[in-house]
Coordinates of C-alpha atoms in Angstrom, one line a residue:
X7 CA -24.8 21.5 -14.6
X8 CA -27.7 19.5 -13.2
X9 CA -30.7 19.0 -15.4
X10 CA -34.0 17.5 -14.3
X11 CA -36.3 16.7 -17.2
X12 CA -38.3 14.0 -18.8
X13 CA -36.7 11.3 -20.8
X14 CA -38.0 8.6 -23.2
X15 CA -37.0 5.1 -22.6
X16 CA -38.3 2.1 -24.6
X17 CA -40.3 -0.4 -22.4
X18 CA -40.0 1.8 -19.3
X19 CA -42.8 2.4 -16.8
X20 CA -44.3 5.8 -16.1
X21 CA -42.4 7.4 -13.2
X22 CA -39.1 5.4 -13.7
X23 CA -36.1 7.6 -13.0
X24 CA -32.8 7.5 -14.8
X25 CA -29.6 9.4 -13.7
X26 CA -26.5 9.7 -15.9
X27 CA -23.8 12.0 -17.1
X28 CA -24.3 13.6 -20.5
X29 CA -20.9 12.2 -21.7
X30 CA -22.2 8.7 -20.8
X31 CA -25.8 8.5 -22.0
X32 CA -27.2 5.0 -21.7
X33 CA -28.3 3.5 -25.0
X34 CA -31.8 3.0 -23.6
X35 CA -32.5 6.7 -23.6
X36 CA -34.3 7.6 -26.8
X37 CA -34.9 11.3 -26.3
X38 CA -38.1 11.0 -28.4
X39 CA -40.7 13.7 -28.1
X40 CA -40.6 17.0 -26.2
X41 CA -42.7 19.9 -25.1
X42 CA -39.7 22.1 -25.8
X43 CA -39.1 23.9 -29.1
X44 CA -35.6 22.3 -29.2
X45 CA -34.8 18.9 -27.7
X46 CA -32.5 19.0 -24.7
X47 CA -30.1 16.6 -26.5
X48 CA -29.9 18.9 -29.5
X49 CA -29.2 21.9 -27.2
X50 CA -26.5 20.1 -25.3
X51 CA -24.9 18.9 -28.6
X52 CA -24.8 22.4 -30.0
X53 CA -23.2 23.7 -26.8
X54 CA -20.7 20.8 -27.1
X55 CA -19.9 21.7 -30.7
X56 CA -19.2 25.3 -29.6
X57 CA -16.8 24.0 -27.0
X58 CA -18.8 25.5 -24.1
X59 CA -20.2 22.3 -22.5
X60 CA -19.5 22.0 -18.8
X61 CA -19.9 18.6 -17.0
X62 CA -23.6 17.8 -17.2
X63 CA -25.5 15.4 -15.0
X64 CA -29.1 14.5 -16.0
X65 CA -31.8 13.1 -13.8
X66 CA -34.8 12.2 -16.0
X67 CA -38.2 10.8 -15.4
X68 CA -40.4 8.8 -17.8
X69 CA -43.6 11.0 -18.1
X70 CA -47.1 9.9 -18.7
X71 CA -48.0 11.0 -22.3
X72 CA -51.3 12.8 -22.2
X73 CA -51.8 13.5 -25.9
X74 CA -53.6 16.6 -27.1
X75 CA -55.6 17.1 -23.9
X76 CA -53.1 19.0 -21.7
X77 CA -53.6 18.9 -18.0
X78 CA -51.8 19.8 -14.9
X79 CA -52.7 16.6 -13.1
X80 CA -49.9 14.2 -12.2
X81 CA -50.2 10.4 -11.9
X82 CA -49.1 8.7 -8.7
X83 CA -46.2 7.1 -10.5
X84 CA -44.9 10.5 -11.7
X85 CA -45.3 12.0 -8.2
X86 CA -43.4 9.0 -6.6
X87 CA -40.7 9.3 -9.3
X88 CA -40.4 13.0 -8.7
X89 CA -39.6 12.3 -5.0
X90 CA -36.8 9.9 -6.1
X91 CA -35.5 12.6 -8.5
X92 CA -35.4 15.1 -5.6
X93 CA -33.4 12.8 -3.4
X94 CA -31.0 12.0 -6.3
X95 CA -30.6 15.7 -7.1
X96 CA -29.8 16.5 -3.4
X97 CA -27.3 13.6 -3.2
X98 CA -25.6 14.7 -6.5
X99 CA -25.3 18.2 -5.2
X100 CA -23.8 16.9 -1.9
X101 CA -21.3 14.8 -3.9
X102 CA -20.2 18.1 -5.5
X103 CA -19.8 20.0 -2.3
X104 CA -23.1 21.8 -2.4
X105 CA -25.4 21.7 0.6
X106 CA -29.1 21.8 -0.3
X107 CA -31.6 22.3 2.5
X108 CA -35.2 21.4 1.9
X109 CA -37.3 24.3 3.4
X110 CA -40.8 23.0 2.7
X111 CA -42.6 19.8 2.0
X112 CA -45.0 20.9 -0.7
X113 CA -47.2 18.5 -2.6
X114 CA -46.1 18.4 -6.2
X115 CA -49.7 18.4 -7.4
X116 CA -50.3 21.6 -5.5
X117 CA -47.3 23.2 -7.3
X118 CA -48.5 21.9 -10.7
X119 CA -51.9 23.4 -10.1
X120 CA -50.4 26.8 -9.6
X121 CA -47.4 26.6 -11.9
X122 CA -49.0 28.4 -14.8
X123 CA -49.4 31.4 -12.5
X124 CA -45.6 31.6 -11.8
X125 CA -45.8 29.7 -8.5

């Protein structure tokens, strides 16, 4: 399983990217805060307890915390980090025998602007 998500890391910069296997999570990953009802870490731990956890690789980006004023605008650091995440995800898939072909070069901000419409 390949998961792309946000991660919390003490003293990290917005847009920093971290890649790791779930069975070897670096100590610097704090998992604090989430827009999800249940944290990713909690969900993976529950699956692990049930004995159904496949190998999991996580590529996480440090987000910009926007507080209560939600917006769909992305900072330049997050957009640059997302490009790194994309290349790491494609490389990880290739290492596992999966060929991924990029079919478009869409601006991430354009996708974010339309994401609530099911883009």
